[in-house]
Amino acid sequence: MIERTLAIIKPDAVSRHLTGEIIKRYEHQGFKILAIKRIKLTKSQAEGFYYVHKQRPFFDSLASFMAGGPMVVLVLEGEDVIKRHRDLMGATNPKEAVKGTLRQEFGTDIEHNVIHGSDSRESAQFEIGYLFSGLELQP
Ligand code: IDP
Ligand code: MG
């Protein structure tokens, strides 16, 4: 089944010049880059993106981190892309991530873990709509 997922190359990765390396991995996986742009969120926009985590103790720190610099946001399309992208990312905590995953290779700690990826069709739909307009999603 062809699906779409929302990927974010987080501010830690952009500032460390990892954008090209990560995009290269996506192309090697055969993911179609349907849309891509570099943006900087305000803190309240970052809070809105991560509203599902608003009760979590790390919410304020996470929103500050995500608003702390430019990020690169992408819509990826492909067969089973939500799970395939999550597999490429690795576990939330880079110390627990499988060797060869993006977080294991490039992540610093559980917060600064270089990549976001939607975890379900429902979250993908919300997250893509939050960051992209319909006009930016031309097939
Ligand atoms: P995920 O990104 O692997 O889906 P989530 O649990 O959805 O992980 O958490 C969202 C983001 O919040 C993580 O990617 C990470 O940046 C941050 N985060 C998660 N857990 C912690 C924590 O225990 N301390 C600090 N930051 C965290
Ligand atoms: Mg998540």
Tab-separated table of N, CA and C and ligand atoms in Angstrom, residues 50 52-53 86 92 103 116-119 127, ligand 2:
chain	number	residue	atom	x	y	z
A	50	TYR	N	3.761	19.040	18.443
A	50	TYR	CA	3.961	17.950	19.408
A	50	TYR	C	2.885	17.946	20.504
A	52	VAL	N	0.510	16.115	21.197
A	52	VAL	CA	0.221	14.814	21.831
A	52	VAL	C	1.107	14.567	23.053
A	53	HIS	N	2.235	15.284	23.114
A	53	HIS	CA	3.168	15.084	24.235
A	53	HIS	C	3.037	16.178	25.304
A	86	ARG	N	10.451	4.580	9.964
A	86	ARG	CA	10.705	4.378	11.403
A	86	ARG	C	11.858	3.384	11.609
A	92	THR	N	13.994	5.760	19.693
A	92	THR	CA	14.008	7.146	20.156
A	92	THR	C	15.337	7.494	20.822
A	103	ARG	N	19.512	7.309	13.935
A	103	ARG	CA	19.683	7.782	15.318
A	103	ARG	C	20.917	7.152	15.973
A	116	HIS	N	12.664	13.079	12.968
A	116	HIS	CA	11.285	12.755	13.353
A	116	HIS	C	10.649	11.973	12.222
A	117	GLY	N	9.797	11.033	12.551
A	117	GLY	CA	8.986	10.344	11.549
A	117	GLY	C	7.619	10.027	12.108
A	118	SER	N	6.594	10.228	11.296
A	118	SER	CA	5.230	9.878	11.723
A	118	SER	C	5.189	8.405	12.128
A	119	ASP	N	4.331	8.104	13.140
A	119	ASP	CA	4.275	6.723	13.634
A	119	ASP	C	3.013	5.974	13.223
A	127	GLU	N	0.351	15.570	10.735
A	127	GLU	CA	1.655	16.243	10.652
A	127	GLU	C	1.911	16.843	9.269
B	2	MG	MG	6.602	10.004	18.123
